[in-house]
Coordinates of C-alpha atoms and ligand atoms in Angstrom, one line a residue:
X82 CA 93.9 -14.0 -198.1
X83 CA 93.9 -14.6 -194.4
X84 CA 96.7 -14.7 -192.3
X85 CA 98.4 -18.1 -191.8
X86 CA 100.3 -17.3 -188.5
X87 CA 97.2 -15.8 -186.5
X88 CA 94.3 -18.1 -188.0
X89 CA 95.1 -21.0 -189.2
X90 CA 92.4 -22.8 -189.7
X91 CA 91.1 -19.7 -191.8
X92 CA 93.7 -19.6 -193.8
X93 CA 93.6 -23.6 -194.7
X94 CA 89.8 -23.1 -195.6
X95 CA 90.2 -19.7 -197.5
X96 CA 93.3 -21.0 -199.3
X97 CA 91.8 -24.6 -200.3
X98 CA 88.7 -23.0 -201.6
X99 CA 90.4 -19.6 -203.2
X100 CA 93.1 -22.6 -205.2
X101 CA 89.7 -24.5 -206.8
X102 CA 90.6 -27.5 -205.0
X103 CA 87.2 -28.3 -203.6
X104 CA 83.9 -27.2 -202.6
X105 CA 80.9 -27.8 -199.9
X106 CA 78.0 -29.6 -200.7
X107 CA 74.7 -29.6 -198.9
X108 CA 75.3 -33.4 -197.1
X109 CA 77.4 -32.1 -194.3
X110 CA 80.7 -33.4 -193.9
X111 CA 81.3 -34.3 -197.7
X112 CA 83.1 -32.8 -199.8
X113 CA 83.6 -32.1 -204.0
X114 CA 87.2 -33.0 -205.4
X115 CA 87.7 -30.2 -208.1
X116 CA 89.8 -31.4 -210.5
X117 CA 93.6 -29.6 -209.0
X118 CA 92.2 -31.1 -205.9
X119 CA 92.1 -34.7 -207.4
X120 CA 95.1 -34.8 -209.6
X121 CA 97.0 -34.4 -206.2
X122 CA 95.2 -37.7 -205.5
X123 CA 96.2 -39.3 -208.4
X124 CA 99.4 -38.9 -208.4
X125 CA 99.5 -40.4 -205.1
X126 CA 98.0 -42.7 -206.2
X127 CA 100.2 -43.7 -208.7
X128 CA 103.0 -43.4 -206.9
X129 CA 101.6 -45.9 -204.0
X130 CA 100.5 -48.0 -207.2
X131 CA 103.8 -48.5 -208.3
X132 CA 105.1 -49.6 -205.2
X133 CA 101.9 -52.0 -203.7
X134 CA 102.4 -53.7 -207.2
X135 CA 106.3 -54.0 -207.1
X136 CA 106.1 -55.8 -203.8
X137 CA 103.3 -58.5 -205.1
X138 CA 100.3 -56.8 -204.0
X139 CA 97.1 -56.5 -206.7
X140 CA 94.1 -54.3 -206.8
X141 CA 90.5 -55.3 -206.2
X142 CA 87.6 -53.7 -205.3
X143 CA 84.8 -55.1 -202.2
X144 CA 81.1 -53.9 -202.1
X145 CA 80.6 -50.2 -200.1
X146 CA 77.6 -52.2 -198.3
X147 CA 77.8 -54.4 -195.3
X148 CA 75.6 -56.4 -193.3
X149 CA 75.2 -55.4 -189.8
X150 CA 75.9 -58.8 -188.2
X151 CA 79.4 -59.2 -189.8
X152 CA 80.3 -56.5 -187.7
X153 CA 79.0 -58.0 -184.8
X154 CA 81.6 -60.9 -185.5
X155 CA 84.2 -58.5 -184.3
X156 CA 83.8 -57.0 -180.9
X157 CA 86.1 -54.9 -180.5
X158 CA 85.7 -54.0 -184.4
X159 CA 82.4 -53.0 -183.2
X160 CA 82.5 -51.2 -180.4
X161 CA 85.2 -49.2 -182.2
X162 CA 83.2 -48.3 -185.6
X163 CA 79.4 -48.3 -184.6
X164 CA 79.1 -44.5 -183.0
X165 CA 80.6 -43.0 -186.7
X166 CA 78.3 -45.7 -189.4
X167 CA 75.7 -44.7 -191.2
X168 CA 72.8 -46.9 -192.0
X169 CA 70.8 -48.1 -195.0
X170 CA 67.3 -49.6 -193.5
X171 CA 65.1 -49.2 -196.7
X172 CA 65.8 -50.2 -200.3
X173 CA 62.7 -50.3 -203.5
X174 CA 60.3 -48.5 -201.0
X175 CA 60.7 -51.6 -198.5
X176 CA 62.4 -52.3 -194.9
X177 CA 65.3 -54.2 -195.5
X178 CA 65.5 -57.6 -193.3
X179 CA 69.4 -56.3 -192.3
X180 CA 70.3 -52.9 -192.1
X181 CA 73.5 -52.5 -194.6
X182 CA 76.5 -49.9 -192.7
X183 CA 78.4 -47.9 -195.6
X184 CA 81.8 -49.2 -194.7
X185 CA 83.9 -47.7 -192.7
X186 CA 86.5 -50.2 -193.2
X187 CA 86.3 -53.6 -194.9
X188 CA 87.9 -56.2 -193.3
X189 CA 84.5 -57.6 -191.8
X190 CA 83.4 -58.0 -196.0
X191 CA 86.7 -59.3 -197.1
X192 CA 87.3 -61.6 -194.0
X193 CA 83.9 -63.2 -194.8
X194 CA 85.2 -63.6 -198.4
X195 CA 88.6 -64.6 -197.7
X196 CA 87.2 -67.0 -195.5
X197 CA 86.2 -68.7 -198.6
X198 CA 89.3 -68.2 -201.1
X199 CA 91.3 -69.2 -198.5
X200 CA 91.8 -73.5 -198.4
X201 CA 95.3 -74.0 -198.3
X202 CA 99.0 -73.2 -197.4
X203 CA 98.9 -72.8 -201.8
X204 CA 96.5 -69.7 -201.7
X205 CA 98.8 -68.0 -199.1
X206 CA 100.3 -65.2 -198.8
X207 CA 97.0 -63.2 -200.3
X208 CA 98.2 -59.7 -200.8
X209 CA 94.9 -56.9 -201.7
X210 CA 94.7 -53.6 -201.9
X211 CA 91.6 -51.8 -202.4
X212 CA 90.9 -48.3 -203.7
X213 CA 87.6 -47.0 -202.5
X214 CA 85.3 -44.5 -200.4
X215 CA 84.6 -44.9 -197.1
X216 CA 82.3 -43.3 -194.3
X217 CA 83.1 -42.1 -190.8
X218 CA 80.2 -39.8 -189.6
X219 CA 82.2 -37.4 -187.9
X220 CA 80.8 -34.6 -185.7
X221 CA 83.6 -32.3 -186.5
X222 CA 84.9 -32.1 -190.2
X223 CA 87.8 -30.2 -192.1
X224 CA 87.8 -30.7 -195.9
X225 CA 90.4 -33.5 -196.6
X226 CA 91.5 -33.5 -193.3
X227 CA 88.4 -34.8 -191.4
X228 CA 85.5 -36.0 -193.4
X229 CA 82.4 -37.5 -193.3
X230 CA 83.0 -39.5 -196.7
X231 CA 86.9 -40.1 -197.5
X232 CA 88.5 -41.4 -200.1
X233 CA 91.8 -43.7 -199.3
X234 CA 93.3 -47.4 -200.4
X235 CA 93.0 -50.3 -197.9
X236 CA 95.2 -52.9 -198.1
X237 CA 94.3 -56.7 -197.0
X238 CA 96.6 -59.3 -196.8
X239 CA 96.4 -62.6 -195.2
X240 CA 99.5 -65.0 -194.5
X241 CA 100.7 -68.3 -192.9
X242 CA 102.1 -67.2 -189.7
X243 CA 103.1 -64.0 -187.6
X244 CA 106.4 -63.6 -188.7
X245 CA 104.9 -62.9 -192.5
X246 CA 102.4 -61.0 -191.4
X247 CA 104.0 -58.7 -189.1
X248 CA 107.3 -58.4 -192.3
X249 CA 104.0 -57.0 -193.8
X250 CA 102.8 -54.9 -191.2
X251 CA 106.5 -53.2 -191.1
X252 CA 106.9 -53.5 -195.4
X253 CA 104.0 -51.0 -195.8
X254 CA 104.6 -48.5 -193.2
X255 CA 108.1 -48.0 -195.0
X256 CA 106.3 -47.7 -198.2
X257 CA 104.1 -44.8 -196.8
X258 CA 106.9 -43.4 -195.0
X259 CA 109.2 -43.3 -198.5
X260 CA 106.3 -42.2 -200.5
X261 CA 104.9 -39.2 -198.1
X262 CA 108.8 -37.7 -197.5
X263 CA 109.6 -38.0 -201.6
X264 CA 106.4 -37.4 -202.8
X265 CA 104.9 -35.3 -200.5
X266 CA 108.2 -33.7 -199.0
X267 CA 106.7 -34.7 -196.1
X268 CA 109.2 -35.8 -193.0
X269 CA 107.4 -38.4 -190.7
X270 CA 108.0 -40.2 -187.7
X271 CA 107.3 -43.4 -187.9
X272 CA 106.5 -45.6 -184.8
X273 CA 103.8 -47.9 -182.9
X274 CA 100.5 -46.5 -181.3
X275 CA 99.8 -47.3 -177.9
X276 CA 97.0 -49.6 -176.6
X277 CA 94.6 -46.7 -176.8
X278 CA 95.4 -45.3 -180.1
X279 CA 95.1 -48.8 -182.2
X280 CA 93.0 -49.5 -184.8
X281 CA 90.0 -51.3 -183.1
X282 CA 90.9 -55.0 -183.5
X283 CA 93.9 -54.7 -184.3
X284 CA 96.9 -56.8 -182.2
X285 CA 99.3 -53.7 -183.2
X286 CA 99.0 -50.4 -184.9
X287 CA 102.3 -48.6 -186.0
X288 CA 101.6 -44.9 -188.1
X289 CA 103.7 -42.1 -189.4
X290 CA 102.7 -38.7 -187.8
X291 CA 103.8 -35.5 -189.8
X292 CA 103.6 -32.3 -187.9
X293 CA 101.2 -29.3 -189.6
X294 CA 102.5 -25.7 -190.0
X295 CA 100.4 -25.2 -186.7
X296 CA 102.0 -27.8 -184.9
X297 CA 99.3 -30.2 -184.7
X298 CA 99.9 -33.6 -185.7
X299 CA 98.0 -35.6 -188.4
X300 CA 98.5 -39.3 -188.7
X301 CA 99.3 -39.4 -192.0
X302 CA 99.0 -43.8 -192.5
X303 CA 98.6 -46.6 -190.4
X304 CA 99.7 -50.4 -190.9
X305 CA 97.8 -53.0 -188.6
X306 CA 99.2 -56.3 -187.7
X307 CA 95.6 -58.0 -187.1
X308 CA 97.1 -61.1 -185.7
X309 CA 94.4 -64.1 -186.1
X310 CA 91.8 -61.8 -184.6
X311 CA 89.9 -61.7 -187.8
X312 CA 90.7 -64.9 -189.1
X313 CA 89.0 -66.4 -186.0
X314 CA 85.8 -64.2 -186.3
X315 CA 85.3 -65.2 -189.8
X316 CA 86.8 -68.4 -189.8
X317 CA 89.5 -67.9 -192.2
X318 CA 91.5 -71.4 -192.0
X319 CA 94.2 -72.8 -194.0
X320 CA 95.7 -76.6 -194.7
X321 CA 99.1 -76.7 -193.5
X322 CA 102.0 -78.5 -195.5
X323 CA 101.3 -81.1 -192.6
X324 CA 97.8 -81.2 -192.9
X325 CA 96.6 -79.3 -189.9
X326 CA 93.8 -76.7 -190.1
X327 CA 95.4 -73.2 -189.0
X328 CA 94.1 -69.7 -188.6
X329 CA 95.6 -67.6 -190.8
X330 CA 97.6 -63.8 -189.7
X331 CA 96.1 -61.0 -191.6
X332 CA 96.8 -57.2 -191.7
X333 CA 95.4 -54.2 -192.6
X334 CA 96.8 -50.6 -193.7
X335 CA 95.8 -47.5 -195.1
X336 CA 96.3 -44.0 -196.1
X337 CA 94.1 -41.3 -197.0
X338 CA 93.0 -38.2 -198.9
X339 CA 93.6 -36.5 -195.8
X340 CA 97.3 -36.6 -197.4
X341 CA 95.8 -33.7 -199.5
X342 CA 95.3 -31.6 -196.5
X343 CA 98.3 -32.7 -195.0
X344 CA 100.3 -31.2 -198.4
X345 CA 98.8 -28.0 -198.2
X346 CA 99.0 -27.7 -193.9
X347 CA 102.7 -28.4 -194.5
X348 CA 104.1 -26.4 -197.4
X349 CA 101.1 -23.4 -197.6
X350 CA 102.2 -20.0 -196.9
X351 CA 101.0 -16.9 -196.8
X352 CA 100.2 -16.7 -200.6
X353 CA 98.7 -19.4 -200.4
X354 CA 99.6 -23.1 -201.7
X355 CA 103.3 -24.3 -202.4
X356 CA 102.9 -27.6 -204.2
X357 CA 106.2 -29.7 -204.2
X358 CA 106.8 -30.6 -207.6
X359 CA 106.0 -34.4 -208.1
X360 CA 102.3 -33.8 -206.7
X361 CA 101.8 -30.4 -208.5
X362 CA 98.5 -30.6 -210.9
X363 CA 100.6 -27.9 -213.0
X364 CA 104.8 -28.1 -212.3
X365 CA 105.5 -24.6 -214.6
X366 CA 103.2 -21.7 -215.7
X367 CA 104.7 -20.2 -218.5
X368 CA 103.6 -16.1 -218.9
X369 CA 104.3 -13.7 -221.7
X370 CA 104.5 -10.1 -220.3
X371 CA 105.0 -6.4 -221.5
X372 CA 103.7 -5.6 -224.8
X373 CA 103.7 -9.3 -225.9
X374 CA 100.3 -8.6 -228.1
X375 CA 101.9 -6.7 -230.8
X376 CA 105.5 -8.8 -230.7
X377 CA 104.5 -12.6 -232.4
X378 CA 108.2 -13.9 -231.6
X379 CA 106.4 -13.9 -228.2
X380 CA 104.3 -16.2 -228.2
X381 CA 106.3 -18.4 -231.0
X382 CA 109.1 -18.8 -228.4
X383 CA 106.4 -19.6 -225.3
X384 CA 104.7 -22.6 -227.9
X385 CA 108.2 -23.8 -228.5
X386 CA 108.8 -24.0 -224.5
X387 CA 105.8 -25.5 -224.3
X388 CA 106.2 -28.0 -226.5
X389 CA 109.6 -29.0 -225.2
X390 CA 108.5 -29.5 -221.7
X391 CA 105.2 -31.8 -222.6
X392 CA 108.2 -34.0 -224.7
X393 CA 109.9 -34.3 -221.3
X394 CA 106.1 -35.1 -219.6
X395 CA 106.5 -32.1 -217.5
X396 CA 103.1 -30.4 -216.6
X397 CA 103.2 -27.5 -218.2
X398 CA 100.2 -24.4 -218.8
X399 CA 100.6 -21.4 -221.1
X400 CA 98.5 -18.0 -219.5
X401 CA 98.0 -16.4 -222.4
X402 CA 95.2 -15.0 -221.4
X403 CA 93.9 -11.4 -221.1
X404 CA 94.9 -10.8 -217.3
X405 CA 97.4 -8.4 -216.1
X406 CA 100.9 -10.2 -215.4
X407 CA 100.6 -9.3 -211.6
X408 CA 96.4 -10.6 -211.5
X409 CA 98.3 -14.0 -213.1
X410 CA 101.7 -13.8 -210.7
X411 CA 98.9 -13.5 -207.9
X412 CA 97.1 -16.6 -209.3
X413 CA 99.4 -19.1 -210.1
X414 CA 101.4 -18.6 -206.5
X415 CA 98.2 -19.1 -205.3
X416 CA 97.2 -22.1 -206.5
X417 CA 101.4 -23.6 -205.4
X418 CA 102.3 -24.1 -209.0
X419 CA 106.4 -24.7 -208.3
X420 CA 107.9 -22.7 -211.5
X421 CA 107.1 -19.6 -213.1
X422 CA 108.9 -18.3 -216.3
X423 CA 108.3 -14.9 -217.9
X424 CA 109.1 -13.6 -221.0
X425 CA 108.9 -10.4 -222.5
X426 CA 110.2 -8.3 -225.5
X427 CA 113.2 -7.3 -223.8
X428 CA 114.2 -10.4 -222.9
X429 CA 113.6 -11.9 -226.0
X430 CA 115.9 -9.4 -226.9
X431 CA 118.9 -10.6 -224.2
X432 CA 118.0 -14.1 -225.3
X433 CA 117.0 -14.9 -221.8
X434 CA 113.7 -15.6 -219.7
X435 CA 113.1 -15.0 -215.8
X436 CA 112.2 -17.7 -213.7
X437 CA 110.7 -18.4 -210.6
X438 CA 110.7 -21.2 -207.9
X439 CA 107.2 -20.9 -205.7
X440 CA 109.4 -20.9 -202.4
X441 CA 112.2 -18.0 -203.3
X442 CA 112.2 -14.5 -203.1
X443 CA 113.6 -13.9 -206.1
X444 CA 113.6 -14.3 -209.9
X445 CA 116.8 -15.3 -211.2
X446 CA 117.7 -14.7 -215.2
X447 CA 117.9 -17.8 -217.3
X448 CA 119.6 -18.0 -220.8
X449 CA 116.5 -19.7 -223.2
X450 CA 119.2 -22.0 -224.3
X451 CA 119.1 -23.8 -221.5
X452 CA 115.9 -22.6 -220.3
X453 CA 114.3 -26.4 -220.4
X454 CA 117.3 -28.0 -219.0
X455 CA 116.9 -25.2 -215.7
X456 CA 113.1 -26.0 -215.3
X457 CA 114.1 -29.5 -214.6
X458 CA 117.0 -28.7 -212.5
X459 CA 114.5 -26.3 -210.2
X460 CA 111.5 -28.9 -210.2
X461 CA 114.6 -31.7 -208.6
X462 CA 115.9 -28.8 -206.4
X463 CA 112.6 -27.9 -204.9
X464 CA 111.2 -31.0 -204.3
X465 CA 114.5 -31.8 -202.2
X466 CA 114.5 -27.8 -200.5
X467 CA 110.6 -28.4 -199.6
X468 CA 111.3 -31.5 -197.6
X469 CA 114.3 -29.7 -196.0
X470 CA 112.8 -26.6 -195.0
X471 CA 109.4 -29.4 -193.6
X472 CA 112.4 -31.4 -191.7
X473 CA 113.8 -27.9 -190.3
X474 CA 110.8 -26.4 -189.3
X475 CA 109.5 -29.8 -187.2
X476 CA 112.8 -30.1 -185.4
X477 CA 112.7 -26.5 -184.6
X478 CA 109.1 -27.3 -182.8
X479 CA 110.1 -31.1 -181.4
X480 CA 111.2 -30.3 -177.5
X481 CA 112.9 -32.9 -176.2
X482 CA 113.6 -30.9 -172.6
X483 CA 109.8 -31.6 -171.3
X484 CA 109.8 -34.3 -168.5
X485 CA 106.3 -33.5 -165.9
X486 CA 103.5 -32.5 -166.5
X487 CA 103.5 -29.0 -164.9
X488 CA 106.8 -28.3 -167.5
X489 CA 104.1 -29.2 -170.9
X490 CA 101.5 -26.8 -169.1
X491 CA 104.1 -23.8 -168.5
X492 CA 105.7 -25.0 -172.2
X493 CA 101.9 -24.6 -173.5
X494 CA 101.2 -20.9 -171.5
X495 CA 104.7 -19.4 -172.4
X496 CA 104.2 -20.8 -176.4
X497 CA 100.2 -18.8 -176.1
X498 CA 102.2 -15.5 -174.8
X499 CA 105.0 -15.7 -177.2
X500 CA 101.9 -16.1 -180.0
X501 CA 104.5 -19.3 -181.0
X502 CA 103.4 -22.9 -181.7
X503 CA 103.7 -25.4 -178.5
X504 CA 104.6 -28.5 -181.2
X505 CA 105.4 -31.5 -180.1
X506 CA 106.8 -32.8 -177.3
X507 CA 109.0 -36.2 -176.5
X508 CA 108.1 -37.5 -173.0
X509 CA 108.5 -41.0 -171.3
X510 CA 105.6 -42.6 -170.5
X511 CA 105.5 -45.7 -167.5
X512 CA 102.2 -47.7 -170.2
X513 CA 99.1 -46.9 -167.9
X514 CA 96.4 -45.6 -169.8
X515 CA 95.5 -43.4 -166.7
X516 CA 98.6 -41.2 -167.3
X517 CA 97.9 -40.7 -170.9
X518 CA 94.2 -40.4 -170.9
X519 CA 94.7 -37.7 -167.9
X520 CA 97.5 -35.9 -170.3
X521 CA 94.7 -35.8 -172.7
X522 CA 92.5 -33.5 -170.8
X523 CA 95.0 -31.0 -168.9
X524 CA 96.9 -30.1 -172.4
X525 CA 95.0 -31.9 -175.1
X526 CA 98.1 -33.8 -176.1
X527 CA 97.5 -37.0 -177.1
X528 CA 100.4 -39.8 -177.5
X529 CA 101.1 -39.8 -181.8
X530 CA 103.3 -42.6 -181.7
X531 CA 105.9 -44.8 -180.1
X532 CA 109.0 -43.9 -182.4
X533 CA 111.2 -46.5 -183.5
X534 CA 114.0 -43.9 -183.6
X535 CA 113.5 -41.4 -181.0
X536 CA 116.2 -38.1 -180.9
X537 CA 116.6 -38.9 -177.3
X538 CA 115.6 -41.3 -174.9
X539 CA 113.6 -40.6 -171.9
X540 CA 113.3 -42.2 -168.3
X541 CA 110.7 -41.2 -166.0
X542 CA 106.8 -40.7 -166.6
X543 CA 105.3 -37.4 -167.7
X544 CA 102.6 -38.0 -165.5
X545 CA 103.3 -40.1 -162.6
X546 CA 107.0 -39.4 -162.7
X547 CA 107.5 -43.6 -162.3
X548 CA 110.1 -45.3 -164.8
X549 CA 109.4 -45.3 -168.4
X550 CA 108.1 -48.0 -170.2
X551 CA 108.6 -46.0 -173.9
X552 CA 109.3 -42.6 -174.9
X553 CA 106.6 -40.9 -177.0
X554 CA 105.7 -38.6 -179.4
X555 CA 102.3 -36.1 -177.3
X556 CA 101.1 -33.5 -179.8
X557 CA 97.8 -32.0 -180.8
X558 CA 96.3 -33.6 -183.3
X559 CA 93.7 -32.8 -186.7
Ligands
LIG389 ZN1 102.7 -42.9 -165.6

């Protein structure tokens, strides 16, 4: 296993590929989802299921083919999409009369529908979401992270004024922020993207940004107020109670398997994955050891176990097979699996089992009467520690004492020759795209997000050292 603290980026792949969560395939830029890899989906999935549904929305699903002219409808839409689309020009051995983009994005396909389903005040508020693939053709890929095929839900709702809209803008970028810090036990700031930053067509674009175990920054979800933007390129109109023909306010907002890597860059050590308990493919590994072959009682006990937890719909695997109990330690830490119990003769004996959290140094004794009733306990506790330990280690790289230019540059040379992380930094920012684009390329930190609830506030520029319009999150980002 590579190192985590001196090559990151090596240990992410090495640790990704040794944990069976994906593999390469020979179309660049796209990736396999091995089974541990996609049951971290799902559960996301359900979990962001669960809540679209509870607050009205339904699931629907949009063709992966669109015309190029609907993007043309769009300009900004278009300028923003057109480098990363890949084309289909030929179909049944013949040109096609439109070349058909694989979406990267649907709301030029569902505007053009909605535009139809979409008569009166009656049919409002329409609240989509859409589980799907989708294509960026990205020069520089990470598996999960950054690829050129993604997998992600896009949600597409269209309502009778701003106010709605933007309630739903705001709605679903609490939902992701609730379901990535319980789910994932991922802390996020959550906050609006500057001009530069938006999604391209949208009116406003506020994300949550979750900071890596590098310190670099990945946008974790984004929620779009799209204003009547859309409406008006596809003509998406509504009767009003007062019979007046009005555009409608739509919105947009997604989140993406790039949540996997995100899990994994957060939690991952040095052995390799530490999977908080609600996304774990496997939650406990239970593992017979010492002479366990010749002593049935064993195994008996370790079916019983088993049994008990699948009652309680825990996700539970029983090693039995022929490894060495330090080859199947070695394994299952690898892979992040939270809890490990072991049980051998002797503690058979002393009516006990040892147990082990994925984060702790040590085992600790349990007594097999309660044995079940401590697995649950641990699963609750480390799901809760895990988001701690996330929320510690991102404060301890947020600086808030940055305020020119000249300070992030020194802050970025002393972090290289202390071999530390530079993290992020809070800095005011005066709103002219000058002063963050030229931020960009002395330091490669780009602004993450305006945060709604900044740990301090700040009053000059980083740049130009003029009065601050907003304070902002700058970072490096995947
Ligand atoms: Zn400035």
């Amino acid at each position: 296993m590579s190192n985590q603290k001196n090559d990151f980026s090596k240990w992410y792949i090495d640790t990704i590929q040794k944990a069976d969560l994906m593999d390469y395939t020979p179309v660049r830029g796209c990736i396999a989802f091995k089974p541990d890899g996609y049951e971290i989906w799902e559960h996301i999935q359900d979990e962001m299921n669960k809540r679209f549904k509870e607050t009205g929305h339904r699931n629907a699903y949009f063709p992966m083919l669109i015309p190029e002219s609907f993007f043309e409808k769009e300009k900004d839409h278009i300028e923003g999409f057109s480098p990363e689309l890949p084309w289909v020009t030929e179909a049944a051995g013949e040109k096609l009369e439109e070349r058909l983009a694989l979406r990267p994005t649907s709301e030029t396909m569902i505007g053009h529908l909605y535009s139809d389903w979409i008569k009166s005040y009656r049919d409002l508020p329409v609240l989509i979401n859409q589980w799907a693939n989708v294509f960026r053709w990205e020069k520089k890929t990470l598996p999960f992270i950054r690829t050129s095929e993604f997998l992600w839900q896009e949600g597409h709702t269209a309502h009778v004024d701003e106010d709605e809209a933007r309630a739903e803008t705001m709605q679903m970028l609490n939902i992701y922020k609730e379901v990535v810090e319980e789910l994932l036990a991922i802390p996020v700031y959550d906050g609006q993207k500057t001009p530069s930053e938006r999604f391209a067509g949208a009116v406003d674009t506020y994300s949550i940004e979750a900071m890596m175990k590098d310190g670099k920054a990945v946008q974790a979800g984004t929620s779009h107020y799209l204003g009547t933007k859309f409406a008006e390129a596809f003509d998406i109109k509504y009767l009003t109670k007062e019979n007046r023909h009005e555009f409608v306010h739509t919105t947009s907002w997604g989140t993406s398997t790039r949540l996997i890597g995100s899990v994994i860059m957060v939690h991952g050590d040095e052995q390799g994955l530490v999977l908080p308990p609600r996304v774990a493919p496997t939650q406990v590994v239970l593992i017979p050891v010492g002479p366990w072959k010749k002593n049935p009682a064993i195994m008996e006990r370790l079916d019983a176990i088993f049994k008990e937890l699948k009652a309680k719909d825990i996700r539970v695997r029983l090693d039995d097979s022929d490894q060495s109990p330090g080859y199947k330690f070695n394994e299952w830490e690898l892979k992040g699996v939270p809890v490990r119990v072991e049980l051998g003769p002797r503690d058979l004996e002393n009516e006990q089992a040892l147990m082990k959290a994925r984060d702790a140094d040590e085992k600790v004794a349990v007594d097999l009467s309660n044995l079940v009733e401590s697995i649950e306990q641990e699963l609750q506790t480390m799901q809760t520690r895990l988001l701690e330990k996330a929320r510690a280690f991102r404060e301890e790289h947020s600086h808030t004492h940055i305020d020119t230019l000249d300070e992030l540059k020194k802050h970025i040379a002393d972090s290289v020759d202390n071999s530390e992380i530079p993290g992020w930094i809070l800095a005011g920012w005066c709103g002219d795209d000058e002063c963050e684009e030229h931020v960009k390329e002395e330091t490669k930190f780009t602004t993450r997000n305006i945060p709604f609830n900044p740990p301090a506030e700040k009053s000059t520029c980083i740049n130009c050292g003029k009065d601050s319009k907003h304070t902002v999150w700058f970072a490096r980002a995947y």
